[in-house]
mmCIF file of C-alpha atoms (C1' of nucleotides) and ligand atoms in Angstrom:
data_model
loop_
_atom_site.group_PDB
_atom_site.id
_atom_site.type_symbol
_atom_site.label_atom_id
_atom_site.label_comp_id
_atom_site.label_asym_id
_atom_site.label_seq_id
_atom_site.Cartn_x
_atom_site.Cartn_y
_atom_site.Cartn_z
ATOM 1 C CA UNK A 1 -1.609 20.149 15.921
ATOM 2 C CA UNK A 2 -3.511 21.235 12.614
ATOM 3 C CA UNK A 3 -4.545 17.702 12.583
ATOM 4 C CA UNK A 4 -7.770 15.904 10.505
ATOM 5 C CA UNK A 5 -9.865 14.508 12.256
ATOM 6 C CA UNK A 6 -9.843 10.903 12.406
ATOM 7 C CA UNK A 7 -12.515 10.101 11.039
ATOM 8 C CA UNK A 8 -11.148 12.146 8.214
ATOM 9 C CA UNK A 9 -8.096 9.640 8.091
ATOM 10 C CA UNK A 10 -10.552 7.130 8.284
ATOM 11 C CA UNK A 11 -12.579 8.284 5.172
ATOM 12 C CA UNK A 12 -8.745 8.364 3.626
ATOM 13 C CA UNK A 13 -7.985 4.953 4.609
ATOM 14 C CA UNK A 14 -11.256 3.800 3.232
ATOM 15 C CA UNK A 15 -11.131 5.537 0.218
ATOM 16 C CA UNK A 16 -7.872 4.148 -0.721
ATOM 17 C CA UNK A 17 -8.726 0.500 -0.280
ATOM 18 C CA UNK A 18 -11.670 1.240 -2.573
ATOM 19 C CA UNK A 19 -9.176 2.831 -5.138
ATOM 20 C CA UNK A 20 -7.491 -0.382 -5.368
ATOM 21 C CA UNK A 21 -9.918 -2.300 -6.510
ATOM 22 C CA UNK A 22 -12.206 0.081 -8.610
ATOM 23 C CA UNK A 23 -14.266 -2.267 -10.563
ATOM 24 C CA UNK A 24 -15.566 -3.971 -7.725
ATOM 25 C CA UNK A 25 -18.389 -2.749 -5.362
ATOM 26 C CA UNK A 26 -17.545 -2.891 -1.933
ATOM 27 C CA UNK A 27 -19.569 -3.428 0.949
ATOM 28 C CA UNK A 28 -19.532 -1.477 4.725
ATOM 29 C CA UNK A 29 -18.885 -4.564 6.123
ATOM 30 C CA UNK A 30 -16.250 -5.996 3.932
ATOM 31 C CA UNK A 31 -14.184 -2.895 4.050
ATOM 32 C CA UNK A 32 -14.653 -2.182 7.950
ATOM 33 C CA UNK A 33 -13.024 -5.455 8.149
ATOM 34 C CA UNK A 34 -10.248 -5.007 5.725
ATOM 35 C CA UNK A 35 -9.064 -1.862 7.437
ATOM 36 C CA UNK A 36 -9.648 -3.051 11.311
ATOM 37 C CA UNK A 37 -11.952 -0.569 12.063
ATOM 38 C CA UNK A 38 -15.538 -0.769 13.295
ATOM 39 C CA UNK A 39 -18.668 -1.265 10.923
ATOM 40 C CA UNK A 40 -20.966 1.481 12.195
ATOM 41 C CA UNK A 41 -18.138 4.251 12.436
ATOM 42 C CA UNK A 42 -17.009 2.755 8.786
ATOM 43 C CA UNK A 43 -20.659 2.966 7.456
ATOM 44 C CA UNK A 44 -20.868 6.324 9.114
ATOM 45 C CA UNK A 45 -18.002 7.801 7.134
ATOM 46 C CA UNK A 46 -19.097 6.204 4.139
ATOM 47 C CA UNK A 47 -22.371 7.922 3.506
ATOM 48 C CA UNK A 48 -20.692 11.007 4.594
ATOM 49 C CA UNK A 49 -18.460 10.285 1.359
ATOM 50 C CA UNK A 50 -21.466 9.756 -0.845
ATOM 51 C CA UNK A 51 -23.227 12.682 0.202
ATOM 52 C CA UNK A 52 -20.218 14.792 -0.878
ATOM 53 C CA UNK A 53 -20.341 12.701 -4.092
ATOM 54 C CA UNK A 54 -17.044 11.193 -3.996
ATOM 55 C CA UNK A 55 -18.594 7.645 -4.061
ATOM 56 C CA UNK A 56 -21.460 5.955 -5.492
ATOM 57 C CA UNK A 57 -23.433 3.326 -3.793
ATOM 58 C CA UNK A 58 -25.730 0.918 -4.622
ATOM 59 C CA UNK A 59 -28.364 -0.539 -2.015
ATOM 60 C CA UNK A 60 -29.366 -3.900 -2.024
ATOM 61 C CA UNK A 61 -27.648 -7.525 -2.360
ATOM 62 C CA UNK A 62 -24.959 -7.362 -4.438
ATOM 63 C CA UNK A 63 -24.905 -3.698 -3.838
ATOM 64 C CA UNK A 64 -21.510 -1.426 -1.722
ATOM 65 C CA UNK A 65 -19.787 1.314 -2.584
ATOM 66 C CA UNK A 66 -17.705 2.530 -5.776
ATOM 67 C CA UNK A 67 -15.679 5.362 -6.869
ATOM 68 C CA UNK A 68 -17.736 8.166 -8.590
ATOM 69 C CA UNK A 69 -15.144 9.517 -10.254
ATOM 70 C CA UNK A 70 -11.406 8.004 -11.301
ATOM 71 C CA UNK A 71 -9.051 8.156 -8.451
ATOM 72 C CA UNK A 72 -6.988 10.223 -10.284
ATOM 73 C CA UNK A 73 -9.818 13.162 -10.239
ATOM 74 C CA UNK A 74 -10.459 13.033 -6.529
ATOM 75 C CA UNK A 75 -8.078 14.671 -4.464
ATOM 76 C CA UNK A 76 -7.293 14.873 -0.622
ATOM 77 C CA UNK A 77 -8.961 18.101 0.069
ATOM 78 C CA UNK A 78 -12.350 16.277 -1.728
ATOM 79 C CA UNK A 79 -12.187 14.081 1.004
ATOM 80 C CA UNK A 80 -11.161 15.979 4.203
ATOM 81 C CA UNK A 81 -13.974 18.452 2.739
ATOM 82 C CA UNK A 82 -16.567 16.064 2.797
ATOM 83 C CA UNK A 83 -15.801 15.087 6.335
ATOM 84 C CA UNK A 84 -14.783 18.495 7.943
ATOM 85 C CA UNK A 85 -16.230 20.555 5.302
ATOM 86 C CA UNK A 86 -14.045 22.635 3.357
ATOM 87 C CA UNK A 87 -9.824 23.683 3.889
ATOM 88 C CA UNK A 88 -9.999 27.096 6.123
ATOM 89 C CA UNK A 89 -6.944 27.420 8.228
ATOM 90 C CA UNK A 90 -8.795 30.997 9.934
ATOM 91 C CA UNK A 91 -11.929 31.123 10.564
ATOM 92 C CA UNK A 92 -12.120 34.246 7.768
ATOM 93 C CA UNK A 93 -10.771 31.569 5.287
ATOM 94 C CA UNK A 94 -14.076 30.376 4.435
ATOM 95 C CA UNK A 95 -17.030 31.816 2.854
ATOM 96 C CA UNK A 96 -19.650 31.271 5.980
ATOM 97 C CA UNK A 97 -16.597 32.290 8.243
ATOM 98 C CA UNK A 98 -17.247 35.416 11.006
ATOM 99 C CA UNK A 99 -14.651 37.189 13.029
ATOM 100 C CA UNK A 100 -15.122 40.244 14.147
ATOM 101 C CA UNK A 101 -11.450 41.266 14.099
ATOM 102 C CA UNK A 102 -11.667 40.974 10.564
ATOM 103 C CA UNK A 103 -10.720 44.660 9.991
ATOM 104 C CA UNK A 104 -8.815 45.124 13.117
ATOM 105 C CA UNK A 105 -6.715 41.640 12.957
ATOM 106 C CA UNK A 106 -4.358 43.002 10.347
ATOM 107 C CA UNK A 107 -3.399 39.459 9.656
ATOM 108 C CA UNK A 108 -6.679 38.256 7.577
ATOM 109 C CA UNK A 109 -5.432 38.640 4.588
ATOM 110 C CA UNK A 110 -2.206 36.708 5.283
ATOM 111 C CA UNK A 111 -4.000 33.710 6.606
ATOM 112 C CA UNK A 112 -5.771 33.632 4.346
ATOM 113 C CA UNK A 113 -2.978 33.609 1.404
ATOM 114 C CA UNK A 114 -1.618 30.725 3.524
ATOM 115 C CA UNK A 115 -4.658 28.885 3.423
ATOM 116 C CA UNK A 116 -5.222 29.173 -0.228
ATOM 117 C CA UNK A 117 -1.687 27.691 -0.655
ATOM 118 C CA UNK A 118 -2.659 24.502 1.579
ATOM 119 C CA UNK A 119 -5.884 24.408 0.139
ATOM 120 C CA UNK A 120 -3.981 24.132 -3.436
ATOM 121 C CA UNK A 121 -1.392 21.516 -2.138
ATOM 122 C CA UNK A 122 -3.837 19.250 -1.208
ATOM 123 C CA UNK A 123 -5.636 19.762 -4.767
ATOM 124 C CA UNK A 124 -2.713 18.164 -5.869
ATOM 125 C CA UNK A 125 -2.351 15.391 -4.531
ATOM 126 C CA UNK A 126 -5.034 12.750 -5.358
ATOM 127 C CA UNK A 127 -6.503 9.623 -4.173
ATOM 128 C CA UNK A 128 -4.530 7.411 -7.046
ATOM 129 C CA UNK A 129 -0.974 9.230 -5.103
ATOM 130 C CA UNK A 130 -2.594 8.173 -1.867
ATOM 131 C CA UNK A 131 -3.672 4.907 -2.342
ATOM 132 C CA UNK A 132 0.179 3.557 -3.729
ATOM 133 C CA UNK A 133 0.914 1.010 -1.353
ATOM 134 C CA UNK A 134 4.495 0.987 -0.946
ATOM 135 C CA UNK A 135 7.021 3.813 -0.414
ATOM 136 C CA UNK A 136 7.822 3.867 -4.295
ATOM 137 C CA UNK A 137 10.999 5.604 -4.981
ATOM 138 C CA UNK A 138 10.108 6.708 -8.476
ATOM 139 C CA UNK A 139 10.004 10.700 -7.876
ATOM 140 C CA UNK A 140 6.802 11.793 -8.959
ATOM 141 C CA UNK A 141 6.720 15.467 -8.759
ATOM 142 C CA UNK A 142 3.880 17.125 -7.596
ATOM 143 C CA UNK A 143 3.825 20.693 -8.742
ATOM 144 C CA UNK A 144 3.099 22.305 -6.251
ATOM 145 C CA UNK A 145 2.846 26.059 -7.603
ATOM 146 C CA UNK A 146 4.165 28.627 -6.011
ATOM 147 C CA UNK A 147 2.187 31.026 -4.071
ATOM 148 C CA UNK A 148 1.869 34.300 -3.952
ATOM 149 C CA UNK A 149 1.849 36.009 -0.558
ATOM 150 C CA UNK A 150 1.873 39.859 0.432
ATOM 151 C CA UNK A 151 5.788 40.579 0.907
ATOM 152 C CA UNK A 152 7.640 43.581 0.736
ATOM 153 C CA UNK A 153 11.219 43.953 -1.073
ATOM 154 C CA UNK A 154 13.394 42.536 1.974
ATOM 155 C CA UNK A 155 12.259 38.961 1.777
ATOM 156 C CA UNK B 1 -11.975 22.350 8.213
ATOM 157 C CA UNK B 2 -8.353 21.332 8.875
ATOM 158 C CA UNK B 3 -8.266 24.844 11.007
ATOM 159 C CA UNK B 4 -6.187 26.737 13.871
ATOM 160 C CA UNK B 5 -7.821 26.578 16.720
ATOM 161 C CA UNK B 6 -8.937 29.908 18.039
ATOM 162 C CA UNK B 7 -6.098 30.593 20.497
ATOM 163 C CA UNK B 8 -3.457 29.677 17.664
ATOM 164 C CA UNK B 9 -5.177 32.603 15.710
ATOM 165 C CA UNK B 10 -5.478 35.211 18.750
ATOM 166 C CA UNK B 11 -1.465 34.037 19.234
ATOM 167 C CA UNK B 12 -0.976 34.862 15.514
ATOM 168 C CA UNK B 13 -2.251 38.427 15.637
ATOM 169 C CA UNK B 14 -0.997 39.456 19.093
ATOM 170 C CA UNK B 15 2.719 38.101 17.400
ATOM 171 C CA UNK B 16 2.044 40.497 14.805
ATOM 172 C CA UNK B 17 0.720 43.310 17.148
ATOM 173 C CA UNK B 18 4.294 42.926 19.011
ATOM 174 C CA UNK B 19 6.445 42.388 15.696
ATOM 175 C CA UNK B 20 5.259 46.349 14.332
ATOM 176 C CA UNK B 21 6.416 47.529 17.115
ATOM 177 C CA UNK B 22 9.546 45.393 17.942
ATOM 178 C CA UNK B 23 11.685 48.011 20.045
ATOM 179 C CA UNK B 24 9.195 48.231 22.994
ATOM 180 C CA UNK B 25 7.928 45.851 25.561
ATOM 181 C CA UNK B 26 3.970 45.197 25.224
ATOM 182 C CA UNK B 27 2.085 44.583 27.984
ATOM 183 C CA UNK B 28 -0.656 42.397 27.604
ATOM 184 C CA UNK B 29 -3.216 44.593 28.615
ATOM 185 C CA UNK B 30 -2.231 46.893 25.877
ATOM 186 C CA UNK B 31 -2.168 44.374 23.547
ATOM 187 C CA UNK B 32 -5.460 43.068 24.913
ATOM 188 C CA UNK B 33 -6.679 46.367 24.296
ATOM 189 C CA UNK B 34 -5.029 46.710 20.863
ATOM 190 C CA UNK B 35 -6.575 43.300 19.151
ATOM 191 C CA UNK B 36 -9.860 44.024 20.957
ATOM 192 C CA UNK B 37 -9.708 40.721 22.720
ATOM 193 C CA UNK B 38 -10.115 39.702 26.753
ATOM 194 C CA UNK B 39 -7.040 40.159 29.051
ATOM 195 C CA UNK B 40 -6.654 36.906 30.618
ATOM 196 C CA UNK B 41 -7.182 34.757 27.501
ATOM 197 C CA UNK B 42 -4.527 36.967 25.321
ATOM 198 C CA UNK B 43 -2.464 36.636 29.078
ATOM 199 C CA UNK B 44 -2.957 32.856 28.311
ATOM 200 C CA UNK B 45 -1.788 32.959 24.842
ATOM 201 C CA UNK B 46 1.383 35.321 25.997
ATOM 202 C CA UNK B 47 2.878 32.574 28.326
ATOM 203 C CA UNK B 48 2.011 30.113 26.211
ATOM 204 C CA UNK B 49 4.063 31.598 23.495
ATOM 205 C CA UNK B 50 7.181 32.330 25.927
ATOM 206 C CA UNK B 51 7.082 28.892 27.024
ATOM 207 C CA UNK B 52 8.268 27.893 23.293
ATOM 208 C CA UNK B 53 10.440 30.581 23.406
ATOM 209 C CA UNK B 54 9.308 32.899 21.084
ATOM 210 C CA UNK B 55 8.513 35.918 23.475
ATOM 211 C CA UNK B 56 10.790 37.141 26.068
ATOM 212 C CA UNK B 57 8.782 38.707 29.124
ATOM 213 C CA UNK B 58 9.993 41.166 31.799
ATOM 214 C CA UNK B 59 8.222 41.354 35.176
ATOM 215 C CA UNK B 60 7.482 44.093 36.904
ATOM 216 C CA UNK B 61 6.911 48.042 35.974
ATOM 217 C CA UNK B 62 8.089 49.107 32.359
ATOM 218 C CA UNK B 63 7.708 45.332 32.085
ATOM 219 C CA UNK B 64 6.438 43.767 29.114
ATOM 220 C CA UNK B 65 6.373 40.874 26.531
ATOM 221 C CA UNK B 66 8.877 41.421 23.263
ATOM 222 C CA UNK B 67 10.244 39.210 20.846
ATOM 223 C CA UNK B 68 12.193 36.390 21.431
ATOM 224 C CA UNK B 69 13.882 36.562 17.989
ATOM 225 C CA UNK B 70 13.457 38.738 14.834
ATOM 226 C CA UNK B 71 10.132 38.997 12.833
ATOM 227 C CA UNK B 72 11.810 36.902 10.352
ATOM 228 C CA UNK B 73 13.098 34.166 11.590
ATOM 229 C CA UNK B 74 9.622 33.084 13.763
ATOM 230 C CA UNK B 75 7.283 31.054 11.662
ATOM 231 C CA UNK B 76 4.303 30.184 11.467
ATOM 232 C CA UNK B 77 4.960 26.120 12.002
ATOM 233 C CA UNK B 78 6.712 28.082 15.305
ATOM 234 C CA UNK B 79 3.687 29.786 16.424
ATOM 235 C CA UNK B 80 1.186 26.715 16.068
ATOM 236 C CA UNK B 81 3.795 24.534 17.956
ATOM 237 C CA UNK B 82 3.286 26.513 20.829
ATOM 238 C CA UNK B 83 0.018 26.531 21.193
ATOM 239 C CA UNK B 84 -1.283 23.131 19.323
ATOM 240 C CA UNK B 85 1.875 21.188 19.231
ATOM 241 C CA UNK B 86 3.984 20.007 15.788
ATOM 242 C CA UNK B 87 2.128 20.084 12.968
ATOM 243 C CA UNK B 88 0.816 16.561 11.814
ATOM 244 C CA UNK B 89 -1.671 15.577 9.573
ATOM 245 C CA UNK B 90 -2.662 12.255 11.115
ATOM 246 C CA UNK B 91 -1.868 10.529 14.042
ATOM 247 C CA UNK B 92 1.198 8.916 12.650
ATOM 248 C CA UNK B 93 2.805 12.093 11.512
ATOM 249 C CA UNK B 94 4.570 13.377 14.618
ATOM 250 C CA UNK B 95 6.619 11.419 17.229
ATOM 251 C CA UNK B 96 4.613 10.498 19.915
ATOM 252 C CA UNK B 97 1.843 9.266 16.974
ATOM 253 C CA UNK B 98 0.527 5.966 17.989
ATOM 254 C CA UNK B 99 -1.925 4.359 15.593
ATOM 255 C CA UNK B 100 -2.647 0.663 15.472
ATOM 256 C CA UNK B 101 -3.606 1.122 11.917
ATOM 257 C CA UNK B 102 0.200 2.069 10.793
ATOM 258 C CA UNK B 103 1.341 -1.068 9.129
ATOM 259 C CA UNK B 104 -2.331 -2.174 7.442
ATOM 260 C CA UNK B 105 -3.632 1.236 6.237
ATOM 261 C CA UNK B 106 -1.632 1.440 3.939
ATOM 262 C CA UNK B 107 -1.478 5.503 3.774
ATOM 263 C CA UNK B 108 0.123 6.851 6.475
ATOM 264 C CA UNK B 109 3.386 6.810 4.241
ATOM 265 C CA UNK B 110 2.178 9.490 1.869
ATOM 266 C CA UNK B 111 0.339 11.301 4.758
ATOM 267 C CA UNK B 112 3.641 11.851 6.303
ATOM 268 C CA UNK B 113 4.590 13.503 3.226
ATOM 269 C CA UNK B 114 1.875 15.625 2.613
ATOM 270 C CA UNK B 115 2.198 16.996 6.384
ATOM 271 C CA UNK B 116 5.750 16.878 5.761
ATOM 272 C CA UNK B 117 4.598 19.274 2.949
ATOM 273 C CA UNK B 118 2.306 21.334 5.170
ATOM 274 C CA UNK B 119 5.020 21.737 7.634
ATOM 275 C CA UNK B 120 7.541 23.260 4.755
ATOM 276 C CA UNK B 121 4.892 25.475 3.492
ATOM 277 C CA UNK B 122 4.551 27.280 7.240
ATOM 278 C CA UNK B 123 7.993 27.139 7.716
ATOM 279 C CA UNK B 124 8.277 29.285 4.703
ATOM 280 C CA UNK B 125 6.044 31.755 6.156
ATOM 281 C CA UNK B 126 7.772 34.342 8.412
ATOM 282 C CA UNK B 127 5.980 36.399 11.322
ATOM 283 C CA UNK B 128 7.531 39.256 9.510
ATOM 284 C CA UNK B 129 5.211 37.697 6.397
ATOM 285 C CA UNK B 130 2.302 38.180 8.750
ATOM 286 C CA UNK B 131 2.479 41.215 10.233
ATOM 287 C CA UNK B 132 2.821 42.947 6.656
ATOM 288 C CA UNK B 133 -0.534 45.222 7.316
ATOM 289 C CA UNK B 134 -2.201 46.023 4.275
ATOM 290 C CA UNK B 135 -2.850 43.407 1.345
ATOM 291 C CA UNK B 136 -0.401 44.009 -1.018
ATOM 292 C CA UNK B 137 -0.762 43.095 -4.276
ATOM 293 C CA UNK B 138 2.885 43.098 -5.226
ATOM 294 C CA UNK B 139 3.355 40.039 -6.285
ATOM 295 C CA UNK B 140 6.353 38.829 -4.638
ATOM 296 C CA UNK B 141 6.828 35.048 -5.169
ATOM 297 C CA UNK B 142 7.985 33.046 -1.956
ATOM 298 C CA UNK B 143 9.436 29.993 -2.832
ATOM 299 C CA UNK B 144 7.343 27.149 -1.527
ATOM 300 C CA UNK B 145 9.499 23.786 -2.751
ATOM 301 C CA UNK B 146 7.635 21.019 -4.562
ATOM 302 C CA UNK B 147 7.686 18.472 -2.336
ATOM 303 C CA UNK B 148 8.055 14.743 -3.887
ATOM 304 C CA UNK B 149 5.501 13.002 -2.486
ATOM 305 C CA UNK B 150 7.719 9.879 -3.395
ATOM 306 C CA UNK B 151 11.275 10.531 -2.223
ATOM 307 C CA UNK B 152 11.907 8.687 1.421
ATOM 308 C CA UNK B 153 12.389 11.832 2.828
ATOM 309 C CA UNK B 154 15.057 11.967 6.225
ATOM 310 C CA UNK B 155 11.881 12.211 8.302
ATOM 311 C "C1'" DT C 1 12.129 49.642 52.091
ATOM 312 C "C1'" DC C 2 7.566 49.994 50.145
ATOM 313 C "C1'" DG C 3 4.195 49.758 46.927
ATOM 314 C "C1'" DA C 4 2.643 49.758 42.266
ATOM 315 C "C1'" DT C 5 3.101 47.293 38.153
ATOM 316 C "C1'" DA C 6 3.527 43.280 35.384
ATOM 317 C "C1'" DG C 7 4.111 38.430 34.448
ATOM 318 C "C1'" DG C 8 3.916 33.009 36.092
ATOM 319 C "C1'" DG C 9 1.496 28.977 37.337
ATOM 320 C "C1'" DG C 10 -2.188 26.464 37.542
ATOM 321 C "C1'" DA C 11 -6.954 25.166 38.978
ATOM 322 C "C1'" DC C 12 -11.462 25.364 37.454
ATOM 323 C "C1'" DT C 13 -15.774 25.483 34.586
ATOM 324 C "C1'" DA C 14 -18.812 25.823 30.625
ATOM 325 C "C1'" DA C 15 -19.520 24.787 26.106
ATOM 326 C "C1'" DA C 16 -18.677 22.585 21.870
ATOM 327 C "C1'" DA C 17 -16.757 19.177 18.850
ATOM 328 C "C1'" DT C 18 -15.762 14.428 18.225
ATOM 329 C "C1'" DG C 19 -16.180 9.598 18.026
ATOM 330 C "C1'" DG C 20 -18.872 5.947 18.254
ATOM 331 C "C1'" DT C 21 -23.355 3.192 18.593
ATOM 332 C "C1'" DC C 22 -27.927 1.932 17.396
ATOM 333 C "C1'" DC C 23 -32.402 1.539 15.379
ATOM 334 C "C1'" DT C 24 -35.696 1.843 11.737
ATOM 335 C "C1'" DC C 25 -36.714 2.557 6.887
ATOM 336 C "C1'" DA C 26 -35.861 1.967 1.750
ATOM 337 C "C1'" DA C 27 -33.960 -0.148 -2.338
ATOM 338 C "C1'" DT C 28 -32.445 -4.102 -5.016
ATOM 339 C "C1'" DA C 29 -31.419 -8.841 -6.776
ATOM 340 C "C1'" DG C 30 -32.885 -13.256 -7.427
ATOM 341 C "C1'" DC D 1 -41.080 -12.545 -0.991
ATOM 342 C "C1'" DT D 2 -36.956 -12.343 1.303
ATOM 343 C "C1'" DA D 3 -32.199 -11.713 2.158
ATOM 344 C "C1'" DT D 4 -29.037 -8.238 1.644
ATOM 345 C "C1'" DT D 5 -27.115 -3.796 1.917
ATOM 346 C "C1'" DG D 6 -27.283 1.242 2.214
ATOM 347 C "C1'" DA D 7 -29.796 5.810 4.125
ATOM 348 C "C1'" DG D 8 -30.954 8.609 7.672
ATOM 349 C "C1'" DG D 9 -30.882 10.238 11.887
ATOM 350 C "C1'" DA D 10 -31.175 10.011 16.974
ATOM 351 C "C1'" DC D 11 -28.409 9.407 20.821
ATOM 352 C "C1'" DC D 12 -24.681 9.346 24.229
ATOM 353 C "C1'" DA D 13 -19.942 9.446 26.262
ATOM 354 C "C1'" DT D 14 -15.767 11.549 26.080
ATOM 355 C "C1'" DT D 15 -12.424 14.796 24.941
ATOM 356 C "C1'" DT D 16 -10.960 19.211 23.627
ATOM 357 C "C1'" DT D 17 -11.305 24.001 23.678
ATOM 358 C "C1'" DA D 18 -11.981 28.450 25.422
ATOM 359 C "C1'" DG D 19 -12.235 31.326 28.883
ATOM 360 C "C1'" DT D 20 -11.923 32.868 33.841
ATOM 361 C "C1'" DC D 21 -9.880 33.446 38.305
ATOM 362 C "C1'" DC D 22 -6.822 33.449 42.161
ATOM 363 C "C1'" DC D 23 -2.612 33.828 44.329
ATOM 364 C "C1'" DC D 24 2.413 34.110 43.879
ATOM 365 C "C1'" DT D 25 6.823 36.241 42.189
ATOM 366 C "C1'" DA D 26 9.808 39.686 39.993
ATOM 367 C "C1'" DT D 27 11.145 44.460 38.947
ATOM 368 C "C1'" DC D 28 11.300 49.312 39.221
ATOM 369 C "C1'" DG D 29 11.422 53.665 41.219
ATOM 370 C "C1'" DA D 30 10.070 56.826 44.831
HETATM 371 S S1 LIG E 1 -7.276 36.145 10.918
HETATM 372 FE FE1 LIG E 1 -8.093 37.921 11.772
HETATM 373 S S2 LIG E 1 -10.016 37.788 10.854
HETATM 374 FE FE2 LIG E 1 -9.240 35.905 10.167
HETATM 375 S S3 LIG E 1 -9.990 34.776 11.785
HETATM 376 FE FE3 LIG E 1 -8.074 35.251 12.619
HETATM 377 S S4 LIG E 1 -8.652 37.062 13.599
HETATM 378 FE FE4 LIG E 1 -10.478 36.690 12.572
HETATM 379 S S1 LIG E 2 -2.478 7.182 8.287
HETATM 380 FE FE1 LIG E 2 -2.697 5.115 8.747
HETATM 381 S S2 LIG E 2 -1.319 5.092 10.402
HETATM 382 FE FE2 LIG E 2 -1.283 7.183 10.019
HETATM 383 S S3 LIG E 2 -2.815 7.706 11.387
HETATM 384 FE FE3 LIG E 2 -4.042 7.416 9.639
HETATM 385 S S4 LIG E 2 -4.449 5.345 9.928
HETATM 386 FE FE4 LIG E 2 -3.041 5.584 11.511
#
DNA sequence: TCGATAGGGGACTAAAATGGTCCTCAATAG
DNA sequence: CTATTGAGGACCATTTTAGTCCCCTATCGA
C-alpha cells in the first residue's frame, strides 16, 4: 500500500498538536492523552523525534517537549525520516541501499527519478500545512515542481 | 523508508522486461532467467499481476504472459495496486481505512491530500516511462500537477 | 489421443519488521 | 532532597513479507 508506518502517523499526529501550541512545553503524558494514544508508544515516538532533531526536550518538572525549529521549516519527509529513516521508494533509492540487479534491472534509474519526485513533494509540504485543523478552502498552492524523468519524444 | 516492498519492485522490472518486447509471449522462466531472479517467486509476481489485469497469460506450449494493455497506459499506481493494494499514506487514506483517531487527530484531512498527491504523481508515470533502458538525460518535462493541498478535492 | 509445455491456485514456512510495554537511570526545578 | 519528566534500551507478541512447493488445468502439436 506504500503506506507509513503508524507510528510514523503517530509522530505526525503528535507533532501537529505540538505545532499548535508552540510556546508551550509539552509533556509525554499530556500529549498521549490529547491524541488517545498510549503513553509509552507516545514517549517512544517522541525521543525518536528528538534524536532526529525535530524537537527539543527538556527533562525535569516543568520540563516536555518543543519544536526545534518553526513549523514552517519542518516538513513531512523530516518526520517520516526520523521514524523510517529516509524517503527511498527502491531499495537503490538510498545511499546504504544494495541490489544486485542494479545493472541488470534496467529500471534503477527510473525509480529512482520517481523517488526523488516524492521525496521533493513531501519537502513541500510542512508541519505548519499539516497541523491546520480544518479543511480550509483558501487554495494554498504548493509548488510542487515538476520533475524531470528519462522520456523519449512520444510522451 | 516509505518503500515498495520487494515483490512490487521484482513486479516492476519483470513489467518492463515484457513491455521491450511487447509482440511475444514471455514465459516466466525466461523472464526468471532474464532479471536474474528465482522462478517461483517471479511465477508469484506474474499471477499476481494478471489478477489486476495487467498481464494476459496463455496456458500451455508457445504459452506465455504479455501485456494486458499498452506500455503506456499501465502505471505505476497500477502496478503497486496489484501487488500492495491502493496507494494510501495512512490508514485513513483508502476505503476500507479504519482509524479511531479520524475525527480527533486532526491530520488525516491533509494526509489524504498528500497521498492523494502521491497517487497523481504515479499515475503520471507510465510502464512505457519505466522500461525506457538507459538514463537519459534529455530532459523531457512530465507534467506532475500541483496539487492544492487545500481544495476539498472529489475524493 | 497423448504428452510436453506452461500457467493457476493455494498451502506452507522462515525470517524480518512492527508495535507496544517496561524498567532503570539522569536531569531539573523548587 | 524530592517530585517530576525525559533518555535509553531491553524485551516480547504479532503481523507482514518473501520465498518455496505441490498438484491441477489448459493448450498445442505430433
Ligand atoms: S530498481 Fe532495480 S536496482 Fe533498484 S532496487 Fe529495484 S531492482 Fe534493485
Ligand atoms: S491521519 Fe489521523 S485518521 Fe488518518 S490514519 Fe493517521 S491518525 Fe488515523
Amino acid at each position: 500500500m506504500l503506506k507509513l508506518s503508524r507510528l510514523t502517523d503517530y509522530a505526525a499526529v503528535v507533532m501537529a498538536q505540538i505545532a499548535r501550541y508552540p510556546e508551550q512545553a509539552h509533556a509525554a503524558t499530556e500529549l498521549a492523552d490529547a491524541v488517545q494514544l498510549p503513553h509509552p508508544t507516545v514517549s517512544k515516538t517522541l525521543k525518536m523525534l528528538v534524536r532526529a532533531g525535530l524537537l527539543e526536550s527538556r527533562r525535569g518538572s516543568l520540563g516536555g517537549y518543543r519544536l526545534a525549529r518553526p513549523a514552517t521549516s519542518i516538513t513531512t519527509s523530516d518526520i517520516i525520516g526520523a521514524i523510517e529513516g529516509p524517503v527511498a521508494m527502491t531499495e537503490c533509492s538510498h545511499a546504504d541501499g544494495d541490489c544486485d540487479l542494479v545493472d541488470t534491472c534496467g529500471v534503477a534509474d527510473n525509480w529512482q527519478r520517481v523517488s526523488l519526485a516524492i521525496r521533493t513533494l513531501l519537502d513541500s509540504v510542512t508541519l505548519a500545512h499539516l497541523a491546520q485543523e480544518s479543511p480550509l478552502k483558501l487554495p494554498v498552492q504548493l509548488p510542487i515542481q515538476s520533475v524531470t524523468l528519462a522520456s523519449r519524444a512520444e510522451v
